Amino acid sequence: MTIDDLTSGFNIGEIVTLEKRLVNMLGFTHAETRAYLGRVFNSCGLDPSRMPEIMAIMKNHYDGYCFLPDSEESLYNSTIVTYFLKNFMLSNGEIPRELIDDNLKTDVTWIERLTTVKENTDAMMDALVFHNELEYDLKQLVSKFNMRNFFKKDYYPVSLFYLGMVTVKSRYTMTLPNNTLREIFVDYYNELNKFEVSRGYTRMFEQFAKDGDLEKLFAGYYSAYLGMFPAQAWDKINENFIRCTFYELCVRYHSWDFTFSMEVNYPSGRSDWEMTGKYHTKLKDTKTIIEFKYVPAKDADKILSLKAPHKQDAAQVLGYKKDALQLFPHFDIKTYLIYIAGNRGFRFFNLV
């Protein structure tokens, strides 16, 4: 298997990577991943009641790969699943602090080589970090791979696909497959834009570890991180960007005690952002669910004057809580709704 034009030297080669009958050979199916995890739990003598928590972590971080638009189910990244389970076993069943293999982080440097000029890099990064979508030509995906096209602008989505960084969302768009790649791309976005995130945030996260005041933590993020953007740049900021950048910072500073997730699927919809206490810490069996609602600055007065959240918004978040309790009835679950009014401010609501 190669991204080079292997078949040019002989005429009996056949490209089967995107054959529908063989597409599942490129990763682990859901059933295979559950079986794999079950064998790990059995061999290590771990409490099987904790398997759903681990499965949820793996789904959010390692699932989501589709190699054809009409794939019946998404696939897990077999390399990262094995990385996670290796460290899970070595720590005697404790959830590893780092959920991402360092090899994936270094692979992102391919983006600079691929795009060759800053304007192209910025455009592609904006499309993925702000909207999590890249348009592509299906014909380019299913045709024979041509290395000469690899660095052409129109071919970027397919090039990223073959590098394992994006996956098929539909017949028209590619997307980042899971939280792992979204975290990596936000980290790289910060690096490209020279946003310093390794300094200046320690005190606010240290304080959150002491008092658990999520409103104060978000206020620090809003001031320190979003405060770096000039007024004109706020035209492109949206819910997805806020969700992803707040997520990346929290993972960076608080992954000792929590796992973090975005867009968790429930029967009633997909939650924006979640934080779950690791079961081997004092914060075990706790979960926080946040829903973000973003409006541009021109509508700020309507948001900043709110005395209570909109009923339909509150019902949406509480629906996620109800669904989560069906899965984890022993959890203590807190829910919050945050309205962001562009660069004018935000309103924070604790839903009881």
PDB file of C-alpha atoms in Angstrom, residues 113-241:
ATOM      1  CA  ARG A 113       4.657  20.927   2.342  1.00  0.00           C
ATOM      2  CA  LEU A 114       1.383  20.220   0.595  1.00  0.00           C
ATOM      3  CA  THR A 115       0.087  23.772   0.276  1.00  0.00           C
ATOM      4  CA  THR A 116       3.516  25.328  -0.518  1.00  0.00           C
ATOM      5  CA  VAL A 117       2.384  28.962   0.046  1.00  0.00           C
ATOM      6  CA  LYS A 118       0.872  30.593   3.137  1.00  0.00           C
ATOM      7  CA  GLU A 119      -2.277  31.788   1.373  1.00  0.00           C
ATOM      8  CA  ASN A 120      -3.198  28.226   0.431  1.00  0.00           C
ATOM      9  CA  THR A 121      -2.349  26.955   3.908  1.00  0.00           C
ATOM     10  CA  ASP A 122      -4.503  29.603   5.573  1.00  0.00           C
ATOM     11  CA  ALA A 123      -7.466  28.961   3.286  1.00  0.00           C
ATOM     12  CA  MET A 124      -7.428  25.227   3.896  1.00  0.00           C
ATOM     13  CA  MET A 125      -6.910  25.568   7.650  1.00  0.00           C
ATOM     14  CA  ASP A 126      -9.772  28.072   7.911  1.00  0.00           C
ATOM     15  CA  ALA A 127     -12.083  25.694   6.048  1.00  0.00           C
ATOM     16  CA  LEU A 128     -11.302  22.847   8.436  1.00  0.00           C
ATOM     17  CA  VAL A 129     -10.973  24.690  11.756  1.00  0.00           C
ATOM     18  CA  PHE A 130     -13.965  27.004  11.314  1.00  0.00           C
ATOM     19  CA  HIS A 131     -16.309  24.825   9.266  1.00  0.00           C
ATOM     20  CA  ASN A 132     -14.806  21.314   9.381  1.00  0.00           C
ATOM     21  CA  GLU A 133     -15.459  20.826   5.664  1.00  0.00           C
ATOM     22  CA  LEU A 134     -13.521  20.682   2.426  1.00  0.00           C
ATOM     23  CA  GLU A 135     -15.213  20.378  -0.955  1.00  0.00           C
ATOM     24  CA  TYR A 136     -13.816  17.676  -3.231  1.00  0.00           C
ATOM     25  CA  ASP A 137     -14.342  16.068  -6.615  1.00  0.00           C
ATOM     26  CA  LEU A 138     -15.508  12.475  -6.212  1.00  0.00           C
ATOM     27  CA  LYS A 139     -13.999  11.545  -9.571  1.00  0.00           C
ATOM     28  CA  GLN A 140     -10.535  12.486  -8.270  1.00  0.00           C
ATOM     29  CA  LEU A 141     -11.024  10.255  -5.237  1.00  0.00           C
ATOM     30  CA  VAL A 142     -12.042   7.082  -7.006  1.00  0.00           C
ATOM     31  CA  SER A 143      -9.696   7.390  -9.971  1.00  0.00           C
ATOM     32  CA  LYS A 144      -6.148   6.068 -10.053  1.00  0.00           C
ATOM     33  CA  PHE A 145      -3.896   7.977  -7.669  1.00  0.00           C
ATOM     34  CA  ASN A 146      -1.580  10.331  -9.523  1.00  0.00           C
ATOM     35  CA  MET A 147       1.398  11.685  -7.602  1.00  0.00           C
ATOM     36  CA  ARG A 148       1.707  14.605 -10.021  1.00  0.00           C
ATOM     37  CA  ASN A 149      -1.603  15.983  -8.750  1.00  0.00           C
ATOM     38  CA  PHE A 150      -0.650  15.717  -5.091  1.00  0.00           C
ATOM     39  CA  PHE A 151       0.463  19.347  -4.649  1.00  0.00           C
ATOM     40  CA  LYS A 152      -2.197  20.969  -6.838  1.00  0.00           C
ATOM     41  CA  LYS A 153      -4.641  23.229  -4.984  1.00  0.00           C
ATOM     42  CA  ASP A 154      -7.797  21.576  -6.339  1.00  0.00           C
ATOM     43  CA  TYR A 155      -6.459  18.204  -5.242  1.00  0.00           C
ATOM     44  CA  TYR A 156      -5.734  19.155  -1.597  1.00  0.00           C
ATOM     45  CA  PRO A 157      -8.777  17.404  -0.089  1.00  0.00           C
ATOM     46  CA  VAL A 158      -7.917  14.133  -1.825  1.00  0.00           C
ATOM     47  CA  SER A 159      -4.257  14.495  -0.836  1.00  0.00           C
ATOM     48  CA  LEU A 160      -5.270  14.945   2.811  1.00  0.00           C
ATOM     49  CA  PHE A 161      -7.570  11.944   2.445  1.00  0.00           C
ATOM     50  CA  TYR A 162      -4.677   9.738   1.331  1.00  0.00           C
ATOM     51  CA  LEU A 163      -2.564  11.123   4.198  1.00  0.00           C
ATOM     52  CA  GLY A 164      -5.264   9.964   6.637  1.00  0.00           C
ATOM     53  CA  MET A 165      -6.108  13.471   7.887  1.00  0.00           C
ATOM     54  CA  VAL A 166      -9.602  13.896   6.486  1.00  0.00           C
ATOM     55  CA  THR A 167     -12.321  11.450   5.596  1.00  0.00           C
ATOM     56  CA  VAL A 168     -15.395  11.328   3.407  1.00  0.00           C
ATOM     57  CA  LYS A 169     -18.435  13.118   4.828  1.00  0.00           C
ATOM     58  CA  SER A 170     -20.611  12.957   1.717  1.00  0.00           C
ATOM     59  CA  ARG A 171     -20.292  12.807  -2.050  1.00  0.00           C
ATOM     60  CA  TYR A 172     -19.326  16.475  -1.980  1.00  0.00           C
ATOM     61  CA  THR A 173     -17.324  17.207   1.172  1.00  0.00           C
ATOM     62  CA  MET A 174     -14.470  15.866   3.284  1.00  0.00           C
ATOM     63  CA  THR A 175     -14.260  16.381   7.045  1.00  0.00           C
ATOM     64  CA  LEU A 176     -11.951  15.800  10.004  1.00  0.00           C
ATOM     65  CA  PRO A 177     -12.975  12.339  11.243  1.00  0.00           C
ATOM     66  CA  ASN A 178     -12.829  12.702  15.030  1.00  0.00           C
ATOM     67  CA  ASN A 179     -11.722  14.725  18.046  1.00  0.00           C
ATOM     68  CA  THR A 180      -8.120  13.578  17.695  1.00  0.00           C
ATOM     69  CA  LEU A 181      -7.692  15.217  14.296  1.00  0.00           C
ATOM     70  CA  ARG A 182      -9.673  18.293  15.331  1.00  0.00           C
ATOM     71  CA  GLU A 183      -7.388  18.808  18.327  1.00  0.00           C
ATOM     72  CA  ILE A 184      -4.313  18.370  16.137  1.00  0.00           C
ATOM     73  CA  PHE A 185      -5.556  20.861  13.547  1.00  0.00           C
ATOM     74  CA  VAL A 186      -6.478  23.479  16.168  1.00  0.00           C
ATOM     75  CA  ASP A 187      -3.032  23.074  17.707  1.00  0.00           C
ATOM     76  CA  TYR A 188      -1.495  23.564  14.276  1.00  0.00           C
ATOM     77  CA  TYR A 189      -3.776  26.535  13.591  1.00  0.00           C
ATOM     78  CA  ASN A 190      -2.497  28.189  16.779  1.00  0.00           C
ATOM     79  CA  GLU A 191       1.073  27.517  15.715  1.00  0.00           C
ATOM     80  CA  LEU A 192       0.555  28.977  12.236  1.00  0.00           C
ATOM     81  CA  ASN A 193      -1.036  32.111  13.650  1.00  0.00           C
ATOM     82  CA  LYS A 194       1.567  32.419  16.424  1.00  0.00           C
ATOM     83  CA  PHE A 195      -1.074  32.145  19.164  1.00  0.00           C
ATOM     84  CA  GLU A 196       0.790  31.311  22.376  1.00  0.00           C
ATOM     85  CA  VAL A 197      -1.240  28.717  24.281  1.00  0.00           C
ATOM     86  CA  SER A 198       1.499  27.183  26.422  1.00  0.00           C
ATOM     87  CA  ARG A 199       1.770  30.298  28.565  1.00  0.00           C
ATOM     88  CA  GLY A 200      -0.719  32.684  30.117  1.00  0.00           C
ATOM     89  CA  TYR A 201      -3.417  30.123  30.937  1.00  0.00           C
ATOM     90  CA  THR A 202      -1.872  28.230  33.828  1.00  0.00           C
ATOM     91  CA  ARG A 203      -3.392  30.287  36.641  1.00  0.00           C
ATOM     92  CA  MET A 204      -6.949  30.107  35.332  1.00  0.00           C
ATOM     93  CA  PHE A 205      -6.793  26.316  34.925  1.00  0.00           C
ATOM     94  CA  GLU A 206      -5.108  25.920  38.296  1.00  0.00           C
ATOM     95  CA  GLN A 207      -7.933  27.937  39.846  1.00  0.00           C
ATOM     96  CA  PHE A 208     -10.536  25.814  38.058  1.00  0.00           C
ATOM     97  CA  ALA A 209      -8.943  22.689  39.542  1.00  0.00           C
ATOM     98  CA  LYS A 210      -9.566  24.210  42.975  1.00  0.00           C
ATOM     99  CA  ASP A 211     -13.061  25.705  42.653  1.00  0.00           C
ATOM    100  CA  GLY A 212     -14.602  24.059  39.560  1.00  0.00           C
ATOM    101  CA  ASP A 213     -15.986  27.434  38.464  1.00  0.00           C
ATOM    102  CA  LEU A 214     -16.616  26.830  34.781  1.00  0.00           C
ATOM    103  CA  GLU A 215     -18.010  30.305  34.138  1.00  0.00           C
ATOM    104  CA  LYS A 216     -14.794  31.875  35.411  1.00  0.00           C
ATOM    105  CA  LEU A 217     -12.744  29.468  33.292  1.00  0.00           C
ATOM    106  CA  PHE A 218     -14.706  30.311  30.146  1.00  0.00           C
ATOM    107  CA  ALA A 219     -14.357  34.018  30.925  1.00  0.00           C
ATOM    108  CA  GLY A 220     -10.590  33.538  31.046  1.00  0.00           C
ATOM    109  CA  TYR A 221     -10.640  31.744  27.688  1.00  0.00           C
ATOM    110  CA  TYR A 222     -12.853  34.451  26.172  1.00  0.00           C
ATOM    111  CA  SER A 223     -10.543  37.188  27.362  1.00  0.00           C
ATOM    112  CA  ALA A 224      -7.145  35.562  26.826  1.00  0.00           C
ATOM    113  CA  TYR A 225      -7.683  33.453  23.712  1.00  0.00           C
ATOM    114  CA  LEU A 226     -10.508  35.095  21.766  1.00  0.00           C
ATOM    115  CA  GLY A 227      -9.123  38.462  22.870  1.00  0.00           C
ATOM    116  CA  MET A 228      -6.183  37.899  20.503  1.00  0.00           C
ATOM    117  CA  PHE A 229      -8.468  38.315  17.482  1.00  0.00           C
ATOM    118  CA  PRO A 230      -8.860  41.798  15.976  1.00  0.00           C
ATOM    119  CA  ALA A 231     -12.413  43.057  15.478  1.00  0.00           C
ATOM    120  CA  GLN A 232     -12.426  42.327  11.740  1.00  0.00           C
ATOM    121  CA  ALA A 233     -11.462  38.686  12.303  1.00  0.00           C
ATOM    122  CA  TRP A 234     -14.636  38.036  14.293  1.00  0.00           C
ATOM    123  CA  ASP A 235     -16.586  37.832  11.045  1.00  0.00           C
ATOM    124  CA  LYS A 236     -15.435  34.241  10.585  1.00  0.00           C
ATOM    125  CA  ILE A 237     -15.576  33.035  14.204  1.00  0.00           C
ATOM    126  CA  ASN A 238     -18.455  30.623  14.830  1.00  0.00           C
ATOM    127  CA  GLU A 239     -19.701  27.980  17.254  1.00  0.00           C
ATOM    128  CA  ASN A 240     -17.485  25.268  15.805  1.00  0.00           C
ATOM    129  CA  PHE A 241     -14.367  27.374  16.257  1.00  0.00           C
TER     130      PHE A 241
END
